[in-house]
Amino acid sequence: MRIDRAAIEMVLSREFWRMAIIWPLTLVYCYARLNLAALFRRRPLPRQHFRRCLVPDSAGGDFKRPICIITGATSGLGSAAARALAGEGYNVVLVGRSAESLHKTIQEIKLEHGDAQLKAFQVDLSSLQSIMKFETSFKQWLLDSDLHPSVQLLINNAGILATSARLTADGFDQMIQTNYISAVVLTSILLPLIKNSTSPSRIVNVTSFTHRCASNLKLDCKKFSHMAISKKYPFASIYEYSKLCLLLFSYELHRQLHAENPSSKVSVIPVDPGVVQTNILREVPPCLSQLAFRVLSFLHLLQSPEVGVSSIIDAALAPSNVSGEYFFGGKGRRMGSSSLSYNAKVSAELWLNTSIIQEQINLLRSPIS
Ligand SMILES: NC(=O)c1ccc[n+]([C@@H]2O[C@H](COP(=O)([O-])OP(=O)(O)OC[C@H]3O[C@@H](n4cnc5c(N)ncnc54)[C@H](OP(=O)(O)O)[C@@H]3O)[C@@H](O)[C@H]2O)c1
Ligand SMILES: *[C@@H]1O[C@H](CO)[C@@H](O)[C@H](O)[C@H]1NC(C)=O
Ligand SMILES: *[C@@H]1O[C@H](CO)[C@@H](O)[C@H](O)[C@H]1NC(C)=O
Ligand SMILES: *[C@@H]1O[C@H](CO)[C@@H](O)[C@H](O)[C@H]1NC(C)=O
Ligand SMILES: *[C@@H]1O[C@H](CO)[C@@H](O)[C@H](O)[C@H]1NC(C)=O
């Protein structure tokens, strides 16, 4: 293990200790709550395994594969989810930022599932422009492939843990834009197609137990860009915020969809995979991330992507009456998220604040005159 300057600098920061001490304690708390709840329940929740039969095409009679879009499908949980859902018979649309990784991921899935139907789109989720381009090319692809203009499953999985402040071309903090804003934009762009599904459809958002640590809410999208140019970047706090925002937004969308139409066939499900050994710590100096994974593994808290992905797959395949529930711990288990995440007033406010993004999108949409 090589200990370098960057590692020493990081160990000396408050954010590092937030990540190294508070996050694992939070995780232990989550598992303790989950297991205590099971202990005191008279009839323990069955460990469910949800399987989905392919949806028969109402027009034809032969089987049509449901379409599933996964963001960040080139690594960790995203690629594990793509592999698992290809195995379940989905037509999997992989969204990633590197053409090379997309190609590699597709080759790997094909090795395992020879008959898998896969399609890759290269999209930089930290760019509104790139997401708008995706909208056009995705719709064109549906048209060209003679597929029904609908989407059955959207998994907003892409996420980063950025350790330095970076501003995107759209003027947002890069971590906030990748983890939260991109999911808002992608969801709003695809919602008409998700609602157009003839079978029940859903949106699954990958959040994190770390959202519980975000307490003093200063969630102003404009402000995040100011934060990004300040010297000391509170990366752990911003990661927590981005995950809390995603959760607040999920519950708000669930509320709005079901208020609009109580029998809405669109489910919204946030999911927390726990701690998984992926590339998520890529920006943390290697000696520290390796140490972190070793300690977590010693504590039996670390999962492989193949195991960690199970809560995502549960959320994808569970019956639609679980809309709005928070999946954690795999095996179909659910629990409550932080009380702040259920605060309807805060989420309505966030919804309003997030509408500034819509203005930016409208600007991008309007033809240049
Ligand atoms: N690992 C954990 O312990 C853990 C715990 C709780 C929640 N989560 C959440 O799980 C999700 C998946 O993370 P992971 O652990 O699987 O991490 P990962 O291995 O780093 O995978 C992240 C994926 O997101 C993609 N991505 C990042 N920025 C992007 C951008 N601007 N445009 C398009 N794609 C982008 C990456 O693409 P490239 O490969 O091209 O970089 C990669 O495919 C994240 O939302 C994370 O917050 C993870
Ligand atoms: C929904 O599907 C129908 C065909 O079943 C199609 O005519 C319509 O354009 C689709 N709507 C959207 C928003 O794509
Ligand atoms: C919304 O924006 C206002 C003003 O910028 C800010 O004070 C508030 O904290 C924000 N609230 C949320 C939940 O984002
Ligand atoms: C996912 O997150 C996006 C952005 O926060 C939000 O628009 C959507 O309602 C969420 N959906 C679910 C299922 O959590
Ligand atoms: C959801 O529906 C299943 C059957 O499809 C049923 O067994 C289960 O009890 C329902 N759960 C809730 C929370 O309504």
PDB file of C-alpha atoms in Angstrom, residues 179-353:
ATOM      1  CA  ASN A 179     -26.677  11.819  -8.719  1.00  0.00           C
ATOM      2  CA  TYR A 180     -29.822  13.893  -8.537  1.00  0.00           C
ATOM      3  CA  ILE A 181     -30.502  16.340 -11.354  1.00  0.00           C
ATOM      4  CA  SER A 182     -29.841  13.786 -14.101  1.00  0.00           C
ATOM      5  CA  ALA A 183     -32.427  11.476 -12.529  1.00  0.00           C
ATOM      6  CA  VAL A 184     -34.969  14.295 -12.391  1.00  0.00           C
ATOM      7  CA  VAL A 185     -34.397  15.185 -16.024  1.00  0.00           C
ATOM      8  CA  LEU A 186     -34.320  11.628 -17.298  1.00  0.00           C
ATOM      9  CA  THR A 187     -37.458  10.751 -15.332  1.00  0.00           C
ATOM     10  CA  SER A 188     -39.364  13.753 -16.653  1.00  0.00           C
ATOM     11  CA  ILE A 189     -38.262  13.081 -20.226  1.00  0.00           C
ATOM     12  CA  LEU A 190     -39.211   9.416 -20.074  1.00  0.00           C
ATOM     13  CA  LEU A 191     -42.374   9.716 -17.967  1.00  0.00           C
ATOM     14  CA  PRO A 192     -44.700   9.986 -21.003  1.00  0.00           C
ATOM     15  CA  LEU A 193     -43.213   6.721 -22.324  1.00  0.00           C
ATOM     16  CA  ILE A 194     -43.351   5.104 -18.875  1.00  0.00           C
ATOM     17  CA  LYS A 195     -47.015   6.089 -18.538  1.00  0.00           C
ATOM     18  CA  ASN A 196     -47.671   4.777 -22.055  1.00  0.00           C
ATOM     19  CA  SER A 197     -46.798   1.217 -21.052  1.00  0.00           C
ATOM     20  CA  THR A 198     -49.691  -1.197 -21.419  1.00  0.00           C
ATOM     21  CA  SER A 199     -48.334  -3.306 -18.546  1.00  0.00           C
ATOM     22  CA  PRO A 200     -47.533  -1.827 -15.100  1.00  0.00           C
ATOM     23  CA  SER A 201     -44.312   0.199 -15.297  1.00  0.00           C
ATOM     24  CA  ARG A 202     -41.964   1.668 -12.742  1.00  0.00           C
ATOM     25  CA  ILE A 203     -39.039   3.877 -11.835  1.00  0.00           C
ATOM     26  CA  VAL A 204     -36.382   2.629  -9.438  1.00  0.00           C
ATOM     27  CA  ASN A 205     -33.940   5.100  -7.908  1.00  0.00           C
ATOM     28  CA  VAL A 206     -30.717   3.940  -6.344  1.00  0.00           C
ATOM     29  CA  THR A 207     -30.181   5.995  -3.194  1.00  0.00           C
ATOM     30  CA  SER A 208     -28.048   5.258  -0.163  1.00  0.00           C
ATOM     31  CA  PHE A 209     -28.295   4.803   3.599  1.00  0.00           C
ATOM     32  CA  THR A 210     -26.009   7.837   3.842  1.00  0.00           C
ATOM     33  CA  HIS A 211     -29.089  10.017   3.199  1.00  0.00           C
ATOM     34  CA  ARG A 212     -29.805   9.566   6.924  1.00  0.00           C
ATOM     35  CA  CYS A 213     -26.763  11.671   7.793  1.00  0.00           C
ATOM     36  CA  ALA A 214     -27.996  14.701   5.854  1.00  0.00           C
ATOM     37  CA  SER A 215     -29.801  16.775   8.440  1.00  0.00           C
ATOM     38  CA  ASN A 216     -29.399  20.513   8.094  1.00  0.00           C
ATOM     39  CA  LEU A 217     -31.020  21.019   4.784  1.00  0.00           C
ATOM     40  CA  LYS A 218     -29.632  23.792   2.612  1.00  0.00           C
ATOM     41  CA  LEU A 219     -30.776  22.414  -0.671  1.00  0.00           C
ATOM     42  CA  ASP A 220     -30.700  25.201  -3.132  1.00  0.00           C
ATOM     43  CA  CYS A 221     -29.753  24.104  -6.593  1.00  0.00           C
ATOM     44  CA  LYS A 222     -28.270  27.499  -7.377  1.00  0.00           C
ATOM     45  CA  LYS A 223     -26.335  27.471  -4.148  1.00  0.00           C
ATOM     46  CA  PHE A 224     -24.761  24.133  -4.932  1.00  0.00           C
ATOM     47  CA  SER A 225     -22.908  25.768  -7.745  1.00  0.00           C
ATOM     48  CA  HIS A 226     -21.566  28.370  -5.332  1.00  0.00           C
ATOM     49  CA  MET A 227     -20.507  25.656  -2.988  1.00  0.00           C
ATOM     50  CA  ALA A 228     -18.645  24.001  -5.800  1.00  0.00           C
ATOM     51  CA  ILE A 229     -16.267  26.887  -6.245  1.00  0.00           C
ATOM     52  CA  SER A 230     -15.439  27.228  -2.566  1.00  0.00           C
ATOM     53  CA  LYS A 231     -12.074  25.786  -1.553  1.00  0.00           C
ATOM     54  CA  LYS A 232     -12.999  23.104   0.944  1.00  0.00           C
ATOM     55  CA  TYR A 233     -15.417  20.760  -0.759  1.00  0.00           C
ATOM     56  CA  PRO A 234     -17.695  19.025   1.749  1.00  0.00           C
ATOM     57  CA  PHE A 235     -17.876  15.940  -0.433  1.00  0.00           C
ATOM     58  CA  ALA A 236     -19.375  13.509   2.068  1.00  0.00           C
ATOM     59  CA  SER A 237     -22.151  15.953   2.981  1.00  0.00           C
ATOM     60  CA  ILE A 238     -22.901  16.721  -0.646  1.00  0.00           C
ATOM     61  CA  TYR A 239     -23.114  13.008  -1.451  1.00  0.00           C
ATOM     62  CA  GLU A 240     -25.598  12.584   1.416  1.00  0.00           C
ATOM     63  CA  TYR A 241     -27.619  15.568   0.172  1.00  0.00           C
ATOM     64  CA  SER A 242     -27.753  14.242  -3.356  1.00  0.00           C
ATOM     65  CA  LYS A 243     -29.149  10.943  -2.093  1.00  0.00           C
ATOM     66  CA  LEU A 244     -31.649  12.637   0.216  1.00  0.00           C
ATOM     67  CA  CYS A 245     -32.844  14.837  -2.670  1.00  0.00           C
ATOM     68  CA  LEU A 246     -33.361  11.755  -4.808  1.00  0.00           C
ATOM     69  CA  LEU A 247     -35.418  10.190  -2.045  1.00  0.00           C
ATOM     70  CA  LEU A 248     -37.507  13.303  -1.393  1.00  0.00           C
ATOM     71  CA  PHE A 249     -38.164  13.606  -5.084  1.00  0.00           C
ATOM     72  CA  SER A 250     -39.127   9.940  -5.344  1.00  0.00           C
ATOM     73  CA  TYR A 251     -41.759  10.213  -2.644  1.00  0.00           C
ATOM     74  CA  GLU A 252     -43.065  13.450  -4.121  1.00  0.00           C
ATOM     75  CA  LEU A 253     -43.399  11.878  -7.581  1.00  0.00           C
ATOM     76  CA  HIS A 254     -45.128   8.870  -6.044  1.00  0.00           C
ATOM     77  CA  ARG A 255     -47.560  11.197  -4.277  1.00  0.00           C
ATOM     78  CA  GLN A 256     -48.217  13.275  -7.377  1.00  0.00           C
ATOM     79  CA  LEU A 257     -48.710  10.309  -9.701  1.00  0.00           C
ATOM     80  CA  HIS A 258     -51.111   8.620  -7.344  1.00  0.00           C
ATOM     81  CA  ALA A 259     -52.965  11.838  -6.472  1.00  0.00           C
ATOM     82  CA  GLU A 260     -53.424  12.506 -10.171  1.00  0.00           C
ATOM     83  CA  ASN A 261     -54.623   8.975 -10.798  1.00  0.00           C
ATOM     84  CA  PRO A 262     -55.147   6.668  -7.776  1.00  0.00           C
ATOM     85  CA  SER A 263     -54.990   3.609  -9.994  1.00  0.00           C
ATOM     86  CA  SER A 264     -51.798   4.752 -11.725  1.00  0.00           C
ATOM     87  CA  LYS A 265     -49.871   1.811 -13.063  1.00  0.00           C
ATOM     88  CA  VAL A 266     -46.572   3.607 -12.551  1.00  0.00           C
ATOM     89  CA  SER A 267     -44.688   2.632  -9.375  1.00  0.00           C
ATOM     90  CA  VAL A 268     -41.878   4.661  -7.879  1.00  0.00           C
ATOM     91  CA  ILE A 269     -39.430   2.754  -5.721  1.00  0.00           C
ATOM     92  CA  PRO A 270     -36.282   3.994  -4.028  1.00  0.00           C
ATOM     93  CA  VAL A 271     -33.708   1.371  -3.192  1.00  0.00           C
ATOM     94  CA  ASP A 272     -30.631   1.279  -0.983  1.00  0.00           C
ATOM     95  CA  PRO A 273     -28.094  -1.444  -1.790  1.00  0.00           C
ATOM     96  CA  GLY A 274     -26.047  -1.090   1.432  1.00  0.00           C
ATOM     97  CA  VAL A 275     -22.259  -1.149   0.969  1.00  0.00           C
ATOM     98  CA  VAL A 276     -21.039  -2.767  -2.199  1.00  0.00           C
ATOM     99  CA  GLN A 277     -17.535  -3.264  -3.523  1.00  0.00           C
ATOM    100  CA  THR A 278     -17.659  -1.256  -6.732  1.00  0.00           C
ATOM    101  CA  ASN A 279     -15.699   1.591  -8.275  1.00  0.00           C
ATOM    102  CA  ILE A 280     -17.650   4.158  -6.263  1.00  0.00           C
ATOM    103  CA  LEU A 281     -14.533   5.098  -4.261  1.00  0.00           C
ATOM    104  CA  ARG A 282     -12.475   5.705  -7.416  1.00  0.00           C
ATOM    105  CA  GLU A 283     -11.657   9.272  -6.383  1.00  0.00           C
ATOM    106  CA  VAL A 284     -10.500   8.273  -2.919  1.00  0.00           C
ATOM    107  CA  PRO A 285      -6.743   7.526  -2.785  1.00  0.00           C
ATOM    108  CA  PRO A 286      -6.323   3.757  -3.423  1.00  0.00           C
ATOM    109  CA  CYS A 287      -4.610   3.038  -0.102  1.00  0.00           C
ATOM    110  CA  LEU A 288      -7.629   4.453   1.758  1.00  0.00           C
ATOM    111  CA  SER A 289     -10.315   2.797  -0.360  1.00  0.00           C
ATOM    112  CA  GLN A 290      -8.557  -0.566  -0.091  1.00  0.00           C
ATOM    113  CA  LEU A 291      -8.323  -0.162   3.660  1.00  0.00           C
ATOM    114  CA  ALA A 292     -12.005   0.815   3.828  1.00  0.00           C
ATOM    115  CA  PHE A 293     -13.077  -2.259   1.864  1.00  0.00           C
ATOM    116  CA  ARG A 294     -10.887  -4.494   4.054  1.00  0.00           C
ATOM    117  CA  VAL A 295     -12.369  -3.170   7.283  1.00  0.00           C
ATOM    118  CA  LEU A 296     -15.930  -3.368   5.930  1.00  0.00           C
ATOM    119  CA  SER A 297     -15.312  -6.876   4.715  1.00  0.00           C
ATOM    120  CA  PHE A 298     -13.933  -7.870   8.149  1.00  0.00           C
ATOM    121  CA  LEU A 299     -17.132  -6.479   9.708  1.00  0.00           C
ATOM    122  CA  HIS A 300     -19.212  -8.519   7.226  1.00  0.00           C
ATOM    123  CA  LEU A 301     -20.756  -5.320   5.891  1.00  0.00           C
ATOM    124  CA  LEU A 302     -19.290  -5.485   2.393  1.00  0.00           C
ATOM    125  CA  GLN A 303     -21.204  -7.125  -0.440  1.00  0.00           C
ATOM    126  CA  SER A 304     -20.155  -8.049  -3.950  1.00  0.00           C
ATOM    127  CA  PRO A 305     -22.085  -6.318  -6.767  1.00  0.00           C
ATOM    128  CA  GLU A 306     -23.812  -9.642  -7.532  1.00  0.00           C
ATOM    129  CA  VAL A 307     -25.194  -9.759  -3.973  1.00  0.00           C
ATOM    130  CA  GLY A 308     -25.706  -6.018  -3.493  1.00  0.00           C
ATOM    131  CA  VAL A 309     -27.737  -5.775  -6.674  1.00  0.00           C
ATOM    132  CA  SER A 310     -30.445  -8.012  -5.204  1.00  0.00           C
ATOM    133  CA  SER A 311     -32.276  -5.100  -3.556  1.00  0.00           C
ATOM    134  CA  ILE A 312     -32.334  -3.305  -6.921  1.00  0.00           C
ATOM    135  CA  ILE A 313     -33.695  -6.386  -8.674  1.00  0.00           C
ATOM    136  CA  ASP A 314     -36.286  -6.864  -5.902  1.00  0.00           C
ATOM    137  CA  ALA A 315     -37.419  -3.289  -6.417  1.00  0.00           C
ATOM    138  CA  ALA A 316     -37.582  -3.899 -10.157  1.00  0.00           C
ATOM    139  CA  LEU A 317     -39.599  -7.098  -9.941  1.00  0.00           C
ATOM    140  CA  ALA A 318     -41.789  -6.670  -6.839  1.00  0.00           C
ATOM    141  CA  PRO A 319     -45.558  -6.416  -7.343  1.00  0.00           C
ATOM    142  CA  SER A 320     -46.649  -2.861  -8.079  1.00  0.00           C
ATOM    143  CA  ASN A 321     -48.470  -2.357  -4.776  1.00  0.00           C
ATOM    144  CA  VAL A 322     -45.107  -1.667  -3.097  1.00  0.00           C
ATOM    145  CA  SER A 323     -44.798   1.700  -4.853  1.00  0.00           C
ATOM    146  CA  GLY A 324     -43.260   4.312  -2.565  1.00  0.00           C
ATOM    147  CA  GLU A 325     -41.632   1.798  -0.212  1.00  0.00           C
ATOM    148  CA  TYR A 326     -37.909   1.873   0.573  1.00  0.00           C
ATOM    149  CA  PHE A 327     -36.033  -1.336  -0.226  1.00  0.00           C
ATOM    150  CA  PHE A 328     -33.005  -2.144   1.889  1.00  0.00           C
ATOM    151  CA  GLY A 329     -31.110  -5.293   2.833  1.00  0.00           C
ATOM    152  CA  GLY A 330     -32.028  -7.507  -0.125  1.00  0.00           C
ATOM    153  CA  LYS A 331     -34.331 -10.540  -0.020  1.00  0.00           C
ATOM    154  CA  GLY A 332     -37.344  -8.327  -0.596  1.00  0.00           C
ATOM    155  CA  ARG A 333     -36.910  -6.523   2.709  1.00  0.00           C
ATOM    156  CA  ARG A 334     -38.174  -2.981   3.226  1.00  0.00           C
ATOM    157  CA  MET A 335     -37.822  -0.398   5.954  1.00  0.00           C
ATOM    158  CA  GLY A 336     -38.459   3.274   6.605  1.00  0.00           C
ATOM    159  CA  SER A 337     -36.027   5.892   5.339  1.00  0.00           C
ATOM    160  CA  SER A 338     -35.098   8.965   7.390  1.00  0.00           C
ATOM    161  CA  SER A 339     -37.967  11.036   8.762  1.00  0.00           C
ATOM    162  CA  LEU A 340     -36.686  14.053   6.858  1.00  0.00           C
ATOM    163  CA  SER A 341     -37.131  12.158   3.607  1.00  0.00           C
ATOM    164  CA  TYR A 342     -40.869  11.809   4.335  1.00  0.00           C
ATOM    165  CA  ASN A 343     -41.330  15.509   5.067  1.00  0.00           C
ATOM    166  CA  ALA A 344     -43.911  16.549   2.491  1.00  0.00           C
ATOM    167  CA  LYS A 345     -43.244  20.238   3.016  1.00  0.00           C
ATOM    168  CA  VAL A 346     -39.537  19.867   2.329  1.00  0.00           C
ATOM    169  CA  SER A 347     -40.140  17.705  -0.723  1.00  0.00           C
ATOM    170  CA  ALA A 348     -42.685  20.123  -2.148  1.00  0.00           C
ATOM    171  CA  GLU A 349     -40.138  22.905  -1.660  1.00  0.00           C
ATOM    172  CA  LEU A 350     -37.437  20.847  -3.325  1.00  0.00           C
ATOM    173  CA  TRP A 351     -39.807  20.102  -6.184  1.00  0.00           C
ATOM    174  CA  LEU A 352     -40.293  23.813  -6.654  1.00  0.00           C
ATOM    175  CA  ASN A 353     -36.569  24.558  -6.398  1.00  0.00           C
TER     176      ASN A 353
END
